[in-house]
Amino acid sequence: MILGIQRPMKAIAVKPGTPNSVHMTELPMPAVADIEEGKGVLVRVLKVGVDATDREINDALYGNPPAGYDFLTIGHEVFGVVEETGANVRSIKPGDFVTATVRRPGGSIYDQIGTYDMTSEETYYERGINLRHGFMTEYFVDAEEYIVKVPQGLQHLHVLMEPMSCAAKAIQQAFEAQQRMKVWRPERAFVLGAGQIGLLSTLVLKNRGLDVYTLARSAKGTLNSEIVEGLEATYVSTRETPIEALVDQVGKADLIVDATGHSGVAFDAMNHLGHNGVLVWTSITGGERAVEIPSDKINIEWVLGNKLLVGSVNANKSHFESGIRDLALGEVMYPGVLQRILTNPVDGFENYQELMRLLVEEPTALKVYMNVSE
Ligand code: BGC
Ligand code: ZN
């Protein structure tokens, strides 16, 4: 940063309420002094990832601007380098690679103890998504408590930190909820969906020692199936082997993670969970589809089998940290596999239209991201 010069910086934003409004705009340059008590961290943005949430925000399905603005800066998967820190910042120093949590606290008790991902309020504040500007800017500033250090040795996995935090949280929630039993020794997991959350969930479950089956429609031979196999999990093409057939072969699962973005699949998963098992829903389905389900059958099986369903959204700093440890272990166990998720880079703010085009139109894209600066 050139100190003393207050130039505006570039930002990529949408006009909430107006479909396909993504555009380039400007914001004032932030400063560490914007954050109270000497706790500010100024970050130079290196890369920003996009996902289905950004697509749906640009489709004006949801997303709200911060108070006083008619636009919302997008971007919630950030990787950057610390430029400057406030006088009372201890855990991070200039030159460190970092990412940032997405949600900011509201007023509930859960928000006040650092677990803002569990807010009990209807309104939630998420950078780049709802009521707070995102990270698709040249710089951003935030308080130390929302900044997460990324180890040097994981810098090549940059924008995966945020999606990883969501996978790490979802699985941790499942394990914590299972403490309802004196012992829980899960052996077999099904991961439904082989997009970024499905793949990262596959890794977390492998790290926990489970026998993991990752299910998706495509026949084997796609990048997705190669990544699953690279993680030493079993890829199952549901076109060839529907989930019923898999259950016939290997039995029901102790844990199922749904990451398909398809509510019909999320509900159908209820038919394939074993006794004392837990089903975690991580994805959401925009739309108004309605499916018919065998409700009597599910009802009796779930009661007689003590089964549990958990919904999971977002992540707090502790999940970013545990997710980063999972990535580190993943790199040691399966070197070079995880970076294959990072499929589609786009260079520079000027190419924001190309970024959105890849996100919407490129079926083989696993992760689309912007290289903001070097
Ligand atoms: C983000 C989460 C966020 C959720 C709901 C996801 O795309 O990665 O951090 O909580 O959308 O807005
Ligand atoms: Zn996201």
Coordinates of C-alpha atoms and ligand atoms in Angstrom, one line a residue:
M1 CA 0.0 0.0 0.0
I2 CA 1.2 3.5 -0.7
L3 CA 0.8 5.1 2.7
G4 CA -0.8 8.5 2.9
I5 CA -2.6 8.4 -0.4
Q6 CA -6.3 7.9 -0.1
R7 CA -7.2 6.5 -3.5
P8 CA -10.3 4.5 -4.0
M9 CA -9.9 0.8 -4.8
K10 CA -11.7 -1.5 -7.2
A11 CA -14.5 -3.8 -6.2
I12 CA -16.8 -6.3 -7.9
A13 CA -20.4 -5.9 -6.8
V14 CA -24.0 -6.6 -7.6
K15 CA -27.2 -4.6 -7.2
P16 CA -29.3 -6.9 -4.9
G17 CA -32.8 -7.2 -6.4
T18 CA -31.6 -6.8 -10.0
P19 CA -30.7 -10.0 -11.8
N20 CA -27.3 -10.2 -13.6
S21 CA -26.1 -6.9 -12.2
V22 CA -22.5 -7.9 -11.5
H23 CA -20.2 -4.9 -12.3
M24 CA -17.0 -3.2 -11.3
T25 CA -17.2 -0.3 -8.8
E26 CA -15.0 1.5 -6.3
L27 CA -14.8 1.6 -2.5
P28 CA -12.7 3.8 -0.3
M29 CA -9.4 2.3 0.7
P30 CA -9.7 0.7 4.1
A31 CA -7.2 1.2 7.0
V32 CA -6.3 -0.6 10.1
A33 CA -7.6 2.4 12.1
D34 CA -11.1 1.5 10.9
I35 CA -11.1 -1.2 13.5
E36 CA -11.3 -0.3 17.2
E37 CA -8.8 -1.1 20.0
G38 CA -5.8 -1.5 17.7
K39 CA -7.2 -4.9 16.5
G40 CA -7.3 -4.1 12.8
V41 CA -5.7 -6.2 10.2
L42 CA -5.2 -4.8 6.7
V43 CA -5.1 -7.6 4.0
R44 CA -4.1 -7.3 0.4
V45 CA -6.3 -9.7 -1.5
L46 CA -4.5 -12.2 -3.7
K47 CA -7.3 -14.5 -4.7
V48 CA -11.1 -14.8 -4.4
G49 CA -13.1 -18.0 -5.1
V50 CA -16.8 -18.0 -6.2
D51 CA -19.4 -20.7 -5.8
A52 CA -23.2 -21.3 -6.3
T53 CA -23.9 -18.7 -3.6
D54 CA -22.3 -16.0 -5.8
R55 CA -24.3 -17.3 -8.8
E56 CA -27.5 -17.1 -6.9
I57 CA -26.7 -13.6 -5.5
N58 CA -26.1 -12.4 -9.1
D59 CA -29.4 -14.0 -10.0
A60 CA -30.9 -11.8 -7.3
L61 CA -32.3 -14.8 -5.4
Y62 CA -31.0 -13.4 -2.2
G63 CA -28.3 -11.0 -0.9
N64 CA -28.6 -7.5 0.6
P65 CA -26.3 -4.5 0.6
P66 CA -24.8 -3.1 3.7
A67 CA -26.7 -0.2 5.3
G68 CA -26.2 3.1 3.3
Y69 CA -25.2 1.3 0.1
D70 CA -27.3 0.2 -2.9
F71 CA -24.7 -2.4 -4.0
L72 CA -23.1 -5.4 -2.4
T73 CA -19.4 -6.3 -3.0
I74 CA -19.3 -10.0 -3.6
G75 CA -16.7 -12.6 -2.7
H76 CA -16.6 -14.7 0.5
E77 CA -13.8 -17.1 -0.2
V78 CA -10.7 -15.0 0.2
F79 CA -6.9 -15.6 0.3
G80 CA -4.6 -12.7 1.0
V81 CA -1.5 -11.4 2.6
V82 CA -1.3 -9.2 5.7
E83 CA -0.1 -5.7 4.8
E84 CA -0.4 -4.0 8.2
T85 CA -1.6 -4.7 11.7
G86 CA -3.0 -2.6 14.5
A87 CA -0.9 -2.0 17.7
N88 CA -2.7 -4.8 19.7
V89 CA -2.7 -7.5 17.1
R90 CA -0.6 -10.5 18.4
S91 CA -1.5 -13.6 16.4
I92 CA -0.8 -12.3 12.9
K93 CA 2.0 -10.2 11.4
P94 CA 2.6 -8.5 8.1
G95 CA 3.6 -11.0 5.4
D96 CA 1.4 -13.8 6.8
F97 CA -1.0 -15.5 4.4
V98 CA -4.5 -15.4 5.7
T99 CA -8.2 -16.0 5.0
A100 CA -11.2 -14.6 6.8
T101 CA -14.4 -15.9 8.3
V102 CA -17.6 -14.9 6.5
R103 CA -20.2 -14.3 9.1
R104 CA -20.2 -11.5 11.6
P105 CA -22.0 -11.6 14.9
G106 CA -25.5 -10.5 15.6
G107 CA -27.0 -10.1 19.0
S108 CA -27.8 -13.7 20.2
I109 CA -25.9 -15.5 23.0
Y110 CA -24.3 -17.7 20.3
D111 CA -23.0 -14.7 18.4
Q112 CA -21.5 -13.2 21.6
I113 CA -19.3 -16.3 22.3
G114 CA -17.7 -16.5 18.8
T115 CA -20.2 -19.1 17.5
Y116 CA -21.9 -16.7 15.1
D117 CA -22.3 -19.6 12.7
M118 CA -25.0 -20.8 15.2
T119 CA -26.9 -17.5 15.5
S120 CA -30.5 -17.9 16.7
E121 CA -31.5 -14.7 15.0
E122 CA -33.3 -14.5 11.6
T123 CA -31.0 -11.8 10.3
Y124 CA -27.4 -12.9 9.7
Y125 CA -24.5 -10.8 8.5
E126 CA -22.2 -12.4 6.0
R127 CA -19.4 -10.7 4.1
G128 CA -20.1 -10.8 0.4
I129 CA -23.5 -12.4 0.9
N130 CA -25.8 -10.5 3.3
L131 CA -25.5 -6.9 4.7
R132 CA -21.7 -6.8 4.7
H133 CA -19.4 -6.1 1.8
G134 CA -17.3 -9.1 0.6
F135 CA -13.7 -9.6 -0.3
M136 CA -13.6 -9.1 -4.1
T137 CA -11.6 -5.9 -3.6
E138 CA -8.0 -4.9 -3.7
Y139 CA -7.8 -4.7 0.1
F140 CA -10.0 -5.4 3.1
V141 CA -9.7 -4.7 6.8
D142 CA -11.2 -6.7 9.6
A143 CA -10.6 -7.4 13.3
E144 CA -8.0 -10.0 14.3
E145 CA -10.6 -12.4 15.6
Y146 CA -12.0 -12.9 12.1
I147 CA -8.6 -13.4 10.4
V148 CA -7.3 -16.9 10.1
K149 CA -3.6 -17.7 9.4
V150 CA -3.0 -20.0 6.4
P151 CA 0.3 -22.0 6.7
Q152 CA 2.9 -21.2 4.1
G153 CA 2.9 -24.8 3.0
L154 CA -0.8 -24.6 2.1
Q155 CA -0.6 -21.4 0.0
H156 CA -1.2 -23.4 -3.2
L157 CA -4.7 -24.3 -1.8
H158 CA -5.6 -20.6 -1.2
V159 CA -9.4 -20.2 -1.8
L160 CA -10.2 -23.7 -0.5
M161 CA -10.0 -22.5 3.1
E162 CA -13.6 -21.2 3.3
P163 CA -15.4 -24.1 1.6
M164 CA -13.2 -26.4 3.8
S165 CA -14.4 -24.7 6.9
C166 CA -18.0 -25.5 6.0
A167 CA -17.2 -29.1 5.4
A168 CA -15.2 -29.3 8.7
K169 CA -18.0 -27.7 10.6
A170 CA -20.7 -30.0 9.2
I171 CA -18.8 -33.2 10.1
Q172 CA -17.7 -31.9 13.5
Q173 CA -21.4 -31.1 14.3
A174 CA -22.3 -34.7 13.3
F175 CA -19.6 -36.1 15.6
E176 CA -20.6 -33.8 18.5
A177 CA -24.3 -34.6 18.1
Q178 CA -23.4 -38.3 18.3
Q179 CA -22.1 -37.9 21.8
R180 CA -25.7 -38.7 22.6
M181 CA -24.4 -42.2 22.6
K182 CA -21.8 -43.5 25.1
V183 CA -19.7 -44.8 22.2
W184 CA -20.0 -44.2 18.5
R185 CA -17.7 -46.0 16.2
P186 CA -18.8 -45.1 12.7
E187 CA -17.3 -47.3 10.0
R188 CA -19.0 -46.3 6.7
A189 CA -19.8 -42.9 5.3
F190 CA -21.7 -41.9 2.2
V191 CA -20.9 -38.5 0.7
L192 CA -23.6 -37.4 -1.7
G193 CA -22.2 -35.0 -4.4
A194 CA -18.7 -34.7 -5.7
G195 CA -18.5 -30.9 -5.9
Q196 CA -16.1 -28.9 -3.7
I197 CA -18.0 -29.6 -0.5
G198 CA -18.5 -33.3 -1.3
L199 CA -14.8 -33.7 -2.1
L200 CA -13.6 -31.8 1.0
S201 CA -16.0 -33.7 3.2
T202 CA -14.6 -36.9 1.7
L203 CA -11.1 -35.8 2.9
V204 CA -12.3 -34.9 6.4
L205 CA -14.0 -38.4 6.8
K206 CA -11.0 -40.2 5.4
N207 CA -8.9 -38.3 8.0
R208 CA -11.2 -39.6 10.7
G209 CA -10.6 -43.2 9.5
L210 CA -13.9 -44.0 7.8
D211 CA -14.6 -46.1 4.8
V212 CA -15.9 -43.4 2.5
Y213 CA -18.1 -43.8 -0.6
T214 CA -18.6 -40.6 -2.6
L215 CA -21.6 -40.7 -4.9
A216 CA -22.3 -38.5 -8.0
R217 CA -24.1 -39.0 -11.3
S218 CA -21.2 -38.9 -13.8
A219 CA -19.5 -42.1 -14.9
K220 CA -16.0 -42.6 -13.7
G221 CA -13.2 -40.9 -15.5
T222 CA -14.1 -37.3 -14.6
L223 CA -11.7 -35.1 -12.6
N224 CA -14.2 -35.4 -9.7
S225 CA -13.9 -39.2 -9.6
E226 CA -10.1 -39.0 -10.0
I227 CA -9.9 -36.7 -6.9
V228 CA -12.2 -39.1 -4.9
E229 CA -9.9 -42.0 -5.8
G230 CA -6.8 -39.9 -5.2
L231 CA -8.1 -39.5 -1.6
E232 CA -8.4 -43.3 -1.4
A233 CA -12.2 -43.2 -1.2
T234 CA -14.6 -45.1 -3.4
Y235 CA -16.3 -43.2 -6.2
V236 CA -19.8 -44.4 -7.1
S237 CA -21.5 -43.3 -10.2
T238 CA -25.2 -43.4 -9.4
R239 CA -26.0 -43.9 -13.1
E240 CA -24.3 -47.2 -12.9
T241 CA -24.9 -48.1 -9.3
P242 CA -27.9 -46.4 -7.7
I243 CA -27.6 -45.8 -4.0
E244 CA -30.0 -48.8 -3.3
A245 CA -27.6 -51.1 -5.1
L246 CA -24.6 -49.7 -3.1
V247 CA -26.5 -50.4 0.1
D248 CA -27.2 -54.0 -1.1
Q249 CA -23.5 -54.4 -1.6
V250 CA -22.0 -52.7 1.5
G251 CA -24.8 -52.0 3.9
K252 CA -26.3 -48.7 5.1
A253 CA -24.1 -45.8 6.2
D254 CA -23.3 -44.7 9.8
L255 CA -22.9 -41.1 8.5
I256 CA -24.2 -39.5 5.4
V257 CA -23.3 -36.0 4.2
D258 CA -25.5 -34.5 1.5
A259 CA -23.7 -31.9 -0.6
T260 CA -25.8 -32.2 -3.8
G261 CA -27.8 -29.1 -3.8
H262 CA -30.8 -31.3 -4.6
S263 CA -33.5 -31.6 -2.0
G264 CA -34.9 -34.8 -3.4
V265 CA -31.5 -36.5 -2.9
A266 CA -31.2 -35.0 0.6
F267 CA -34.6 -36.6 1.6
D268 CA -33.9 -39.9 -0.2
A269 CA -30.7 -40.2 1.9
M270 CA -33.0 -40.9 4.9
N271 CA -33.7 -44.3 3.4
H272 CA -30.0 -45.3 3.5
L273 CA -28.9 -44.4 7.0
G274 CA -28.1 -47.2 9.5
H275 CA -29.2 -47.5 13.1
N276 CA -27.9 -44.8 15.4
G277 CA -26.6 -43.0 12.3
V278 CA -26.5 -39.3 11.5
L279 CA -27.4 -37.5 8.3
V280 CA -25.9 -34.0 7.7
W281 CA -27.4 -31.6 5.2
T282 CA -24.9 -29.0 4.0
S283 CA -26.4 -27.8 0.7
I284 CA -29.4 -25.8 -0.1
T285 CA -31.8 -26.0 -3.0
G286 CA -33.0 -22.8 -4.6
G287 CA -36.5 -23.5 -6.0
E288 CA -39.8 -24.8 -5.1
R289 CA -39.6 -28.5 -6.1
A290 CA -41.7 -30.9 -4.1
V291 CA -40.9 -34.6 -3.9
E292 CA -43.0 -37.5 -2.7
I293 CA -41.3 -39.5 0.1
P294 CA -42.2 -42.8 1.8
S295 CA -43.0 -41.0 5.0
D296 CA -44.5 -44.0 6.9
K297 CA -41.4 -46.1 6.1
I298 CA -39.0 -43.4 7.1
N299 CA -40.9 -42.5 10.2
I300 CA -40.9 -46.0 11.6
E301 CA -37.2 -46.7 10.6
W302 CA -36.0 -43.4 12.1
V303 CA -37.8 -43.9 15.4
L304 CA -36.9 -47.6 15.8
G305 CA -33.3 -46.8 14.7
N306 CA -32.6 -43.7 16.8
K307 CA -31.5 -41.8 13.7
L308 CA -30.5 -38.1 13.6
L309 CA -30.7 -35.3 11.0
V310 CA -28.5 -32.2 11.3
G311 CA -28.5 -29.1 9.1
S312 CA -25.2 -27.2 9.0
V313 CA -24.4 -23.8 7.6
N314 CA -21.3 -21.5 7.7
A315 CA -18.4 -21.9 10.0
N316 CA -16.6 -20.0 12.8
K317 CA -12.9 -19.5 13.3
S318 CA -12.4 -22.8 15.1
H319 CA -13.7 -24.7 12.0
F320 CA -11.4 -22.8 9.7
E321 CA -8.5 -23.9 11.9
S322 CA -9.6 -27.5 12.0
G323 CA -10.3 -27.5 8.3
I324 CA -6.8 -26.1 7.7
R325 CA -5.4 -29.0 9.8
D326 CA -7.4 -31.4 7.6
L327 CA -6.0 -29.9 4.5
A328 CA -2.5 -30.2 5.9
L329 CA -3.0 -33.9 6.7
G330 CA -4.6 -34.3 3.2
E331 CA -1.4 -32.9 1.6
V332 CA 0.8 -35.4 3.6
M333 CA -1.4 -38.4 2.9
Y334 CA -2.4 -37.7 -0.7
P335 CA 0.1 -35.2 -2.0
G336 CA -1.0 -33.1 -5.0
V337 CA -4.6 -34.3 -5.0
L338 CA -6.4 -31.4 -3.4
Q339 CA -5.0 -28.7 -5.7
R340 CA -6.8 -30.4 -8.6
I341 CA -10.0 -28.9 -7.2
L342 CA -8.8 -25.5 -8.2
T343 CA -9.8 -25.8 -11.9
N344 CA -10.6 -22.3 -13.3
P345 CA -8.5 -19.2 -12.6
V346 CA -9.4 -15.9 -14.1
D347 CA -6.9 -13.0 -14.1
G348 CA -7.8 -9.6 -12.7
F349 CA -11.0 -7.5 -11.9
E350 CA -11.4 -6.6 -15.5
N351 CA -12.4 -10.2 -16.3
Y352 CA -15.3 -10.4 -13.8
Q353 CA -17.7 -11.3 -16.6
E354 CA -15.6 -14.2 -17.6
L355 CA -15.5 -15.3 -13.9
M356 CA -19.3 -15.3 -13.8
R357 CA -19.6 -17.0 -17.2
L358 CA -17.4 -19.9 -16.1
L359 CA -19.4 -20.2 -12.9
V360 CA -22.7 -20.5 -14.7
E361 CA -21.7 -22.2 -18.0
E362 CA -18.7 -24.4 -17.4
P363 CA -19.9 -27.8 -16.3
T364 CA -16.4 -29.2 -15.7
A365 CA -15.4 -26.3 -13.4
L366 CA -14.9 -27.5 -9.8
K367 CA -13.6 -24.2 -8.5
V368 CA -13.6 -20.8 -10.4
Y369 CA -11.5 -18.1 -8.8
M370 CA -10.0 -14.7 -9.5
N371 CA -6.3 -13.9 -9.3
V372 CA -6.6 -10.4 -7.9
S373 CA -2.9 -9.6 -7.4
E374 CA 0.5 -11.3 -7.2
Ligands
BGC1 C1 -21.0 -19.8 2.3 C2 -21.3 -19.9 3.8 C3 -22.6 -19.2 4.0 C4 -23.7 -19.8 3.2 C5 -25.1 -19.2 3.4 C6 -22.1 -20.4 1.5 O1 -21.8 -20.3 0.2 O2 -19.8 -20.5 2.0 O3 -20.2 -19.2 4.5 O4 -22.9 -19.2 5.4 O5 -23.3 -19.7 1.8 O6 -25.1 -17.8 3.0
ZN2 ZN -19.7 -20.4 -0.2

